[in-house]
Coordinates of N, CA and C in Angstrom, one line a residue:
Chain A
S88 N 1.0 -1.5 0.1 CA -0.3 -0.1 0.2 C 0.9 0.9 0.2
Y89 N 0.5 2.4 -0.5 CA 1.1 3.2 -0.5 C 1.0 4.2 0.9
V90 N 2.2 4.9 0.7 CA 3.0 5.0 2.2 C 3.3 6.6 2.2
L91 N 2.7 7.8 3.3 CA 3.1 9.0 2.8 C 4.6 9.5 4.2
T92 N 5.2 9.8 4.0 CA 6.0 10.4 5.3 C 6.1 11.8 5.7
Q93 N 5.4 11.9 7.0 CA 6.2 13.1 7.4 C 7.0 13.3 8.3
P94 N 7.8 14.3 8.8 CA 8.4 14.7 9.6 C 7.2 15.1 10.9
P95 N 7.8 14.4 12.1 CA 7.3 13.7 13.2 C 6.6 15.8 14.1
S96 N 7.5 16.3 13.8 CA 7.5 18.1 14.4 C 8.5 18.7 13.6
V97 N 8.1 20.0 13.4 CA 8.5 21.3 13.1 C 8.4 22.1 13.7
S98 N 9.3 23.1 14.1 CA 9.7 24.4 14.9 C 9.6 25.5 14.5
V99 N 8.9 26.7 14.6 CA 9.7 27.9 14.0 C 9.3 28.8 14.4
A100 N 10.3 30.0 14.8 CA 10.1 31.9 15.5 C 8.6 32.0 14.3
P101 N 7.9 33.0 15.6 CA 7.0 33.7 15.0 C 7.6 34.7 13.5
G102 N 6.9 35.1 12.9 CA 7.2 35.7 11.3 C 8.6 34.8 10.8
Q103 N 8.9 33.9 10.7 CA 9.2 32.9 9.9 C 8.7 32.0 8.7
T104 N 9.3 31.2 8.3 CA 8.6 30.4 7.3 C 8.7 28.8 7.9
A105 N 7.5 28.8 7.6 CA 8.1 26.3 8.2 C 7.2 25.9 7.1
R106 N 8.3 25.0 6.8 CA 8.1 24.1 5.6 C 8.1 22.8 5.7
I107 N 6.8 21.9 5.9 CA 6.2 20.5 6.0 C 6.2 19.8 5.0
T108 N 6.9 19.0 5.1 CA 7.6 17.8 4.3 C 6.7 16.7 3.9
C109 N 6.4 15.6 2.9 CA 5.4 14.7 2.8 C 6.1 14.3 1.6
G110 N 6.3 12.7 2.4 CA 7.3 11.7 1.0 C 6.5 10.8 0.7
G111 N 6.5 11.0 -0.4 CA 5.6 9.3 -0.8 C 6.4 9.0 -2.6
N112 N 6.5 7.6 -3.3 CA 7.2 7.4 -4.4 C 6.1 8.0 -5.5
N113 N 7.2 8.7 -6.0 CA 7.0 9.5 -7.3 C 5.2 10.6 -7.0
I114 N 5.1 10.9 -5.7 CA 3.7 11.7 -5.4 C 3.5 13.1 -6.4
G115 N 5.1 13.4 -6.7 CA 4.6 14.4 -8.3 C 3.8 14.3 -9.0
S116 N 2.8 12.7 -9.4 CA 2.3 12.6 -10.2 C 0.9 12.4 -9.5
K117 N 1.1 12.6 -8.6 CA -0.4 12.3 -7.7 C -1.0 13.7 -7.1
S118 N -2.4 14.1 -6.7 CA -2.8 15.2 -6.6 C -3.0 15.2 -4.1
V119 N -2.1 16.2 -3.9 CA -1.8 16.2 -2.2 C -2.6 17.2 -2.2
H120 N -3.4 16.5 -0.7 CA -4.4 18.0 0.2 C -3.9 18.0 1.2
W121 N -3.7 19.3 1.8 CA -3.2 18.9 3.5 C -4.0 19.8 4.4
Y122 N -4.5 19.2 5.7 CA -5.0 19.7 6.7 C -4.4 20.2 7.9
Q123 N -5.4 21.4 8.2 CA -5.1 21.5 9.6 C -5.6 21.2 10.9
Q124 N -5.2 20.4 11.9 CA -6.0 19.9 13.0 C -5.5 20.5 14.4
K125 N -6.4 21.5 15.0 CA -5.5 21.8 16.5 C -6.3 21.2 17.0
P126 N -6.4 21.0 18.6 CA -6.6 20.6 19.6 C -7.9 20.0 19.6
G127 N -8.6 19.0 19.5 CA -10.1 19.3 20.3 C -11.0 19.2 18.9
Q128 N -10.4 20.1 17.6 CA -11.3 20.2 16.8 C -11.2 19.2 15.6
A129 N -11.9 19.5 14.6 CA -11.6 18.2 13.2 C -11.3 18.9 12.0
P130 N -10.4 18.6 11.7 CA -9.0 19.0 10.6 C -9.9 20.2 9.9
V131 N -9.3 20.5 9.0 CA -9.5 21.7 8.5 C -8.7 21.7 6.9
L132 N -9.1 21.8 5.8 CA -8.7 21.7 4.3 C -8.0 22.8 4.7
V133 N -6.6 23.0 3.9 CA -6.0 25.0 3.7 C -5.6 24.5 2.5
V134 N -4.9 23.6 1.8 CA -4.7 23.2 0.7 C -4.8 22.4 -0.3
Y135 N -5.9 22.2 -1.4 CA -6.1 21.1 -2.5 C -5.3 21.2 -4.1
D136 N -5.4 20.0 -4.4 CA -4.8 20.0 -5.2 C -3.0 20.1 -5.5
D137 N -2.1 19.5 -4.6 CA -0.9 20.3 -4.9 C -0.8 21.8 -4.4
T138 N -1.9 22.6 -4.9 CA -1.2 24.4 -4.8 C -1.9 25.3 -4.3
D139 N -3.7 24.6 -4.7 CA -4.6 25.2 -4.4 C -5.2 26.1 -2.8
R140 N -5.5 27.0 -2.4 CA -6.3 27.3 -1.5 C -8.0 27.4 -1.5
P141 N -8.3 26.6 -0.2 CA -9.7 27.1 -0.4 C -10.4 28.4 0.0
S142 N -11.0 28.9 -0.1 CA -11.5 30.4 0.2 C -11.6 31.0 1.7
G143 N -11.3 31.7 2.0 CA -11.0 32.1 3.8 C -9.3 31.2 4.2
I144 N -8.9 30.7 3.2 CA -7.2 30.4 4.0 C -6.8 31.4 3.3
P145 N -5.3 31.6 4.4 CA -4.5 33.1 4.8 C -4.0 32.3 2.8
E146 N -3.2 34.0 2.4 CA -1.9 33.2 1.6 C -1.3 32.8 2.0
R147 N -0.9 33.3 2.9 CA 0.6 32.7 3.8 C 0.8 31.0 3.3
F148 N -0.3 29.9 3.6 CA -0.5 28.7 3.1 C -0.2 28.3 1.9
S149 N 1.1 28.1 1.2 CA 0.6 27.3 -0.1 C 1.3 26.2 -0.1
G150 N 1.2 25.2 -1.5 CA 2.1 24.1 -1.2 C 2.4 23.9 -2.6
S151 N 3.8 23.2 -2.7 CA 4.4 22.4 -4.0 C 4.4 21.2 -3.7
N152 N 4.9 20.1 -4.9 CA 4.9 19.3 -5.5 C 5.4 18.9 -6.9
S153 N 6.7 17.7 -6.0 CA 7.1 17.5 -7.4 C 8.1 16.3 -6.8
G154 N 8.8 15.4 -7.6 CA 9.0 14.5 -7.7 C 8.4 13.1 -6.3
N155 N 9.2 13.1 -5.3 CA 9.0 11.9 -4.6 C 8.5 13.2 -3.3
T156 N 7.8 14.7 -3.2 CA 8.4 15.0 -2.6 C 7.1 16.3 -2.5
A157 N 5.9 16.6 -1.2 CA 5.5 17.8 -1.6 C 5.7 18.7 -0.4
T158 N 4.8 19.5 -0.1 CA 5.6 20.6 0.8 C 4.9 21.4 1.1
L159 N 4.5 21.5 2.3 CA 3.4 22.6 2.9 C 4.3 24.0 3.2
T160 N 4.0 25.2 2.7 CA 5.0 25.7 3.1 C 3.8 27.0 3.6
I161 N 4.2 27.4 5.2 CA 3.2 28.5 6.1 C 4.4 29.8 6.0
S162 N 4.0 30.8 5.3 CA 4.5 31.8 5.5 C 4.5 33.2 6.9
R163 N 5.4 34.0 7.4 CA 4.5 34.9 8.1 C 4.5 33.9 9.6
V164 N 5.1 32.9 9.7 CA 4.1 32.3 10.7 C 3.2 32.8 12.0
E165 N 2.7 32.8 11.9 CA 1.7 33.3 13.9 C 1.5 32.3 14.8
A166 N 1.1 32.4 15.7 CA 1.2 31.7 16.9 C -0.3 31.0 16.6
G167 N -1.3 31.5 16.3 CA -2.3 31.0 15.8 C -2.2 29.3 15.0
D168 N -0.7 29.8 14.1 CA -1.0 28.7 13.4 C -0.5 26.9 13.6
E169 N 0.1 27.4 15.1 CA 0.7 25.9 16.3 C -1.0 24.9 15.8
A170 N -0.2 23.7 15.1 CA -1.5 22.7 14.7 C -0.6 21.2 14.1
D171 N -1.5 20.8 14.2 CA -0.7 19.4 13.4 C -1.5 20.0 12.2
Y172 N -0.4 18.9 11.2 CA -0.6 18.8 9.6 C -0.7 17.8 9.1
Y173 N -1.7 17.5 8.0 CA -1.3 16.0 7.7 C -1.5 16.0 6.5
C174 N -0.9 15.5 5.7 CA -1.1 15.5 3.7 C -2.2 14.0 3.3
Q175 N -2.9 14.5 2.2 CA -3.2 13.3 1.9 C -3.7 13.3 0.6
V176 N -3.7 11.7 -0.1 CA -3.5 11.4 -1.6 C -4.3 9.9 -1.9
W177 N -4.7 10.4 -2.6 CA -5.7 8.8 -3.8 C -4.8 8.2 -4.5
D178 N -4.4 6.9 -3.7 CA -3.8 5.8 -4.6 C -4.5 5.2 -5.4
S179 N -4.5 5.6 -6.5 CA -5.3 4.8 -7.9 C -5.2 3.3 -8.3
S180 N -3.7 2.8 -7.5 CA -3.6 1.4 -8.1 C -4.4 0.7 -6.8
S181 N -4.6 1.2 -6.0 CA -5.8 0.2 -4.6 C -6.7 0.7 -3.8
D182 N -7.1 2.3 -5.2 CA -8.3 3.0 -4.9 C -8.9 3.0 -3.1
H183 N -7.6 3.8 -2.6 CA -7.4 4.0 -1.3 C -7.1 5.1 -1.2
D184 N -7.8 5.9 0.0 CA -7.0 7.7 0.0 C -6.2 7.2 1.3
V185 N -4.8 8.2 1.7 CA -3.8 7.8 2.7 C -3.6 9.1 3.2
F186 N -3.6 9.2 4.3 CA -3.4 10.5 4.9 C -1.4 9.8 5.5
G187 N -1.0 11.1 5.4 CA 0.3 10.8 6.0 C 0.5 10.9 7.4
G188 N 1.6 10.7 8.4 CA 1.3 10.2 9.9 C 1.0 11.8 10.3
G189 N 0.7 12.9 10.1 CA 1.2 14.1 10.9 C 2.1 14.7 11.1
T190 N 2.4 16.1 11.3 CA 3.5 16.7 11.9 C 3.4 17.9 13.1
K191 N 3.2 18.0 14.0 CA 3.2 18.9 14.6 C 3.9 19.9 14.8
L192 N 3.1 21.2 14.0 CA 4.2 22.8 14.1 C 4.3 23.1 15.1
T193 N 5.3 23.6 15.7 CA 5.3 24.3 16.9 C 6.0 25.8 16.7
V194 N 5.3 26.5 17.1 CA 5.7 27.9 17.1 C 6.4 28.2 18.6
L195 N 8.0 28.8 17.8 CA 8.2 29.0 19.6 C 8.6 30.5 20.4
Chain B
E146 N -24.0 27.4 6.0 CA -22.9 26.6 5.9 C -23.1 25.6 5.9
V147 N -22.6 24.4 5.4 CA -22.6 22.8 5.6 C -22.3 22.5 6.7
Q148 N -23.6 21.5 6.9 CA -23.4 20.5 8.7 C -23.1 19.4 8.0
L149 N -22.2 19.2 8.9 CA -22.5 17.0 9.1 C -21.9 16.9 11.0
V150 N -23.2 16.0 10.9 CA -23.2 15.6 12.3 C -23.3 14.5 12.7
E151 N -22.2 13.8 12.9 CA -22.1 12.0 13.5 C -22.9 11.8 14.6
S152 N -23.6 11.0 14.9 CA -23.6 10.0 16.0 C -23.9 8.8 15.9
G153 N -23.8 7.9 17.0 CA -23.9 6.3 17.5 C -22.8 6.0 18.2
G154 N -22.0 6.6 18.3 CA -21.0 6.2 19.0 C -20.8 6.1 20.2
G155 N -20.0 5.5 21.1 CA -20.5 4.8 22.6 C -19.6 3.7 22.9
L156 N -20.0 3.2 23.9 CA -18.8 2.1 24.1 C -19.3 1.1 24.1
V157 N -18.5 -0.1 23.1 CA -19.0 -1.4 23.2 C -18.2 -2.8 23.5
Q158 N -18.6 -3.3 23.6 CA -17.7 -4.8 23.7 C -16.6 -5.2 22.9
P159 N -15.5 -5.8 22.8 CA -14.9 -6.5 21.6 C -15.7 -7.3 20.9
G160 N -15.8 -7.8 19.6 CA -16.7 -8.6 18.7 C -18.1 -7.9 18.4
G161 N -18.3 -6.7 19.1 CA -20.1 -5.9 19.2 C -20.1 -5.2 17.6
S162 N -21.2 -4.8 17.8 CA -21.4 -4.0 16.4 C -21.4 -2.8 16.5
L163 N -22.4 -1.4 15.8 CA -22.4 -0.5 16.5 C -22.2 0.3 14.8
R164 N -23.4 0.9 14.7 CA -24.0 1.9 13.4 C -23.4 3.4 14.0
L165 N -23.3 4.3 12.8 CA -22.5 5.4 13.1 C -23.7 6.3 12.0
S166 N -23.9 7.2 12.6 CA -24.7 8.2 11.1 C -24.1 9.3 11.1
C167 N -24.0 10.0 10.2 CA -23.6 11.4 9.7 C -24.4 11.9 8.8
A168 N -25.4 12.9 9.5 CA -27.0 13.7 8.8 C -25.7 15.2 8.7
A169 N -26.5 14.9 6.9 CA -26.2 15.9 6.5 C -27.0 17.0 6.2
S170 N -26.4 18.5 5.7 CA -27.5 20.0 5.5 C -26.6 21.1 5.0
R171 N -27.7 21.9 4.4 CA -27.3 22.7 3.9 C -25.8 22.7 2.4
F172 N -26.5 21.5 2.0 CA -25.8 21.2 0.6 C -27.0 20.1 -0.1
T173 N -26.3 19.9 -1.1 CA -27.1 18.7 -2.0 C -26.5 17.1 -1.7
F174 N -27.2 16.7 -0.4 CA -26.0 16.0 0.0 C -25.9 15.0 -1.3
S175 N -26.8 14.4 -1.9 CA -26.3 13.7 -3.4 C -25.6 13.4 -3.9
S176 N -25.3 14.7 -4.4 CA -24.4 15.0 -5.0 C -22.8 14.9 -4.7
Y177 N -22.6 14.6 -3.8 CA -21.6 14.4 -3.1 C -20.9 13.5 -2.9
W178 N -19.5 12.8 -3.1 CA -18.9 11.4 -2.6 C -18.9 11.7 -0.9
M179 N -18.9 10.8 -0.2 CA -18.3 10.9 1.2 C -17.6 9.9 1.7
H180 N -16.9 10.3 2.9 CA -15.6 9.4 3.4 C -16.3 9.7 5.1
W181 N -15.8 8.7 5.4 CA -15.1 8.4 6.8 C -13.5 8.3 7.3
V182 N -13.1 8.8 8.2 CA -11.8 8.7 8.6 C -11.9 8.5 10.1
R183 N -11.1 8.1 11.0 CA -11.5 7.8 11.7 C -9.2 8.9 12.9
Q184 N -9.3 9.1 13.5 CA -8.2 9.0 14.8 C -8.3 8.6 16.5
A185 N -7.5 7.5 16.5 CA -7.1 7.6 17.6 C -6.7 7.8 18.9
P186 N -7.0 8.1 19.7 CA -6.2 8.6 20.8 C -5.2 9.1 20.6
G187 N -4.9 10.5 20.4 CA -3.1 10.6 20.2 C -2.4 10.5 19.5
K188 N -3.5 10.3 18.5 CA -2.9 9.4 17.0 C -3.5 10.0 15.7
G189 N -2.8 10.0 15.0 CA -3.4 10.3 13.4 C -4.3 10.2 12.9
L190 N -4.1 11.0 11.5 CA -5.4 10.9 10.6 C -5.4 9.8 10.0
V191 N -6.2 8.4 10.2 CA -6.4 7.6 9.6 C -7.9 7.4 8.3
W192 N -7.6 7.1 7.1 CA -8.9 6.5 6.3 C -9.6 5.8 6.6
V193 N -11.3 5.4 6.3 CA -11.4 4.7 6.8 C -12.3 3.6 5.7
S194 N -13.0 4.5 5.0 CA -14.2 4.4 3.9 C -14.5 5.4 3.0
R195 N -14.8 5.0 2.0 CA -15.1 5.9 0.8 C -16.5 5.7 -0.1
I196 N -17.5 6.3 -0.4 CA -18.5 6.0 -0.9 C -19.0 7.0 -2.1
N197 N -19.8 7.0 -3.2 CA -19.7 7.6 -4.6 C -21.6 8.7 -4.2
S198 N -21.5 9.2 -4.8 CA -22.7 10.3 -4.7 C -24.2 9.1 -4.7
D199 N -23.7 8.0 -5.8 CA -25.5 7.2 -5.6 C -25.6 5.8 -4.5
G200 N -23.6 5.8 -3.9 CA -23.8 4.4 -3.4 C -23.6 3.4 -3.8
S201 N -23.1 3.4 -5.2 CA -22.5 2.3 -6.2 C -21.4 2.0 -6.0
S202 N -21.0 2.5 -5.8 CA -19.5 2.0 -5.7 C -18.5 2.5 -4.1
T203 N -18.1 1.9 -3.3 CA -17.4 1.7 -2.2 C -16.1 1.3 -1.9
S204 N -15.1 1.8 -0.9 CA -14.0 1.4 -0.6 C -13.4 1.6 0.4
Y205 N -12.3 0.4 1.0 CA -12.3 0.0 2.8 C -11.1 0.3 2.5
A206 N -10.7 0.7 4.2 CA -9.1 0.3 4.7 C -8.8 -1.2 4.6
D207 N -7.8 -1.7 4.4 CA -7.1 -3.4 4.9 C -8.1 -3.6 5.8
S208 N -7.6 -2.6 6.5 CA -8.1 -2.9 8.3 C -9.4 -3.1 8.8
V209 N -9.9 -2.3 8.0 CA -11.4 -2.6 8.0 C -12.7 -3.3 7.3
K210 N -11.9 -3.8 6.0 CA -12.9 -4.1 5.3 C -13.2 -6.0 5.6
G211 N -14.5 -6.4 5.4 CA -15.0 -7.3 5.6 C -15.7 -7.2 7.1
R212 N -15.5 -6.4 7.6 CA -16.4 -5.8 9.2 C -16.9 -4.3 8.9
F213 N -16.6 -3.6 8.0 CA -17.3 -2.3 8.0 C -18.0 -2.0 6.9
T214 N -19.0 -1.7 6.6 CA -20.0 -0.7 5.5 C -20.3 0.0 5.3
I215 N -19.9 0.9 4.3 CA -20.5 1.8 4.5 C -22.0 1.8 3.7
S216 N -22.6 2.9 3.4 CA -24.0 3.1 3.1 C -24.4 4.9 2.6
R217 N -25.3 4.8 2.5 CA -26.0 6.1 2.6 C -27.5 5.9 2.0
D218 N -28.4 7.0 2.6 CA -29.8 7.5 2.0 C -29.9 8.6 1.8
N219 N -30.0 9.3 0.3 CA -29.8 10.1 -0.2 C -31.1 11.1 0.3
A220 N -32.2 10.3 0.2 CA -33.7 10.9 0.5 C -33.7 11.4 2.0
K221 N -32.7 11.3 2.8 CA -32.5 11.2 4.5 C -31.4 12.3 4.6
N222 N -30.5 11.8 3.2 CA -29.2 13.1 3.4 C -28.6 12.7 4.3
T223 N -28.4 11.2 5.0 CA -27.4 10.5 5.8 C -26.4 9.4 5.5
L224 N -25.3 9.6 5.8 CA -24.4 8.6 5.3 C -23.9 7.8 6.8
Y225 N -23.9 6.5 6.2 CA -23.9 5.2 7.6 C -22.5 4.8 7.9
L226 N -22.1 4.4 8.7 CA -21.0 3.3 9.2 C -21.5 2.1 9.9
Q227 N -21.5 1.1 8.9 CA -22.0 0.2 9.9 C -20.5 -0.6 10.9
M228 N -20.5 -0.9 11.6 CA -19.3 -1.5 11.9 C -19.3 -3.0 12.7
N229 N -19.0 -3.9 12.7 CA -19.0 -5.3 13.2 C -17.7 -5.8 13.8
S230 N -18.0 -7.0 14.4 CA -17.2 -7.3 15.4 C -15.9 -6.3 16.0
L231 N -15.9 -5.2 16.1 CA -15.0 -4.8 16.8 C -14.0 -4.9 17.4
R232 N -13.0 -4.3 16.9 CA -11.5 -4.8 17.9 C -11.4 -3.5 19.0
A233 N -10.3 -4.1 19.4 CA -9.6 -2.4 20.6 C -8.9 -1.6 19.9
E234 N -8.9 -1.6 18.6 CA -7.5 -1.2 18.0 C -8.5 -0.4 16.8
D235 N -9.6 -0.6 17.4 CA -11.1 0.1 16.2 C -11.6 1.2 16.9
T236 N -10.9 1.5 18.4 CA -11.3 2.9 19.3 C -10.6 4.0 18.4
A237 N -11.3 4.7 18.6 CA -10.9 6.3 18.0 C -12.5 7.6 17.6
V238 N -12.1 8.3 17.3 CA -13.2 9.6 17.4 C -13.8 9.3 16.1
Y239 N -15.0 9.2 15.2 CA -14.9 8.7 13.4 C -15.6 10.1 13.1
Y240 N -14.8 10.8 12.2 CA -15.5 12.0 11.3 C -15.9 11.2 10.2
C241 N -17.3 12.0 9.5 CA -17.5 12.0 8.0 C -16.8 13.0 7.6
A242 N -16.7 13.4 6.1 CA -15.9 14.1 5.4 C -16.8 14.1 4.2
R243 N -16.8 15.8 3.4 CA -17.7 15.4 2.1 C -15.9 15.8 1.6
V244 N -16.5 15.1 0.4 CA -15.3 15.6 -1.0 C -15.9 16.2 -1.7
W245 N -14.6 17.3 -2.3 CA -15.2 18.1 -3.1 C -14.1 18.2 -4.0
V246 N -12.7 19.0 -3.7 CA -11.5 18.4 -4.4 C -11.1 18.6 -2.7
G247 N -10.2 17.1 -2.4 CA -9.8 17.1 -1.0 C -11.4 16.9 -0.3
L248 N -11.2 16.8 1.2 CA -12.2 16.9 2.0 C -12.5 18.0 2.6
D249 N -13.5 19.1 2.3 CA -13.7 20.6 2.4 C -14.6 20.3 3.3
Y250 N -15.3 19.3 4.3 CA -16.0 19.7 5.1 C -16.0 18.8 5.5
W251 N -15.8 18.9 7.3 CA -16.0 17.9 8.6 C -17.2 18.0 9.3
G252 N -17.5 16.8 9.6 CA -18.0 16.4 11.5 C -17.4 16.8 12.5
Q253 N -17.9 16.8 13.6 CA -17.2 17.1 14.4 C -17.1 16.0 15.0
G254 N -17.2 14.7 14.4 CA -16.9 13.4 14.9 C -17.4 12.6 16.1
T255 N -17.5 11.5 16.2 CA -18.0 10.8 17.7 C -17.6 9.7 17.9
L256 N -17.0 9.3 19.1 CA -15.6 8.5 20.0 C -17.0 7.1 20.0
V257 N -16.0 6.1 19.0 CA -16.0 4.5 19.4 C -15.0 4.1 20.3
T258 N -15.7 3.3 21.9 CA -14.8 2.9 22.8 C -15.3 1.8 22.6
V259 N -13.7 1.1 22.3 CA -14.1 -0.7 22.2 C -13.6 -1.4 23.5
S260 N -14.0 -1.7 24.3 CA -13.3 -2.4 25.3 C -14.8 -3.5 26.3
S261 N -14.0 -4.0 27.3 CA -14.8 -4.7 27.8 C -14.4 -4.5 29.6

């Protein structure tokens, strides 16, 4: 089955840029979606189809996807961005959806 | 605003059954594919199952295939997850989510605890 690998944690100072990676075999050929989840809350879609943002999501959130790595980039990080972030793809070979293990973003 | 409300969670003994429901409102439910996603306490998101808009096509994670059944009643705007032969490792918050591009709306989840 298809596996997505994320770093368990990323730390960044306020105002800096956070980059959260999602690794998978030839992930660049798939559409990657990213979710933000704060404690006690349901996940929220922050980036879809590699690079697009749903309405209401700040422009500070952006995504890229190439080769074996997709990346969620959060610019000018704020304290309110502290959360768990998950990547997700659909694997056509198994017809299964897959989530990465999640990355905890800590704002120092 | 789109609303998804899960119900049916609770405490069940190993080997038991439970049926979760997800009541949808404020959108045309019959036009959207739907998913169930679960999250064990302190752990990450895990995809469980998916159903297409008219219920004719489904898919399941290997860990639940043969034990769980996803279904929907478009007349009642409701998504279901029938869970049989429950195991301790099925303990989790279960979320229903709507598919647009990515899972754009999620319910607040319902907790299922499998324990004797």
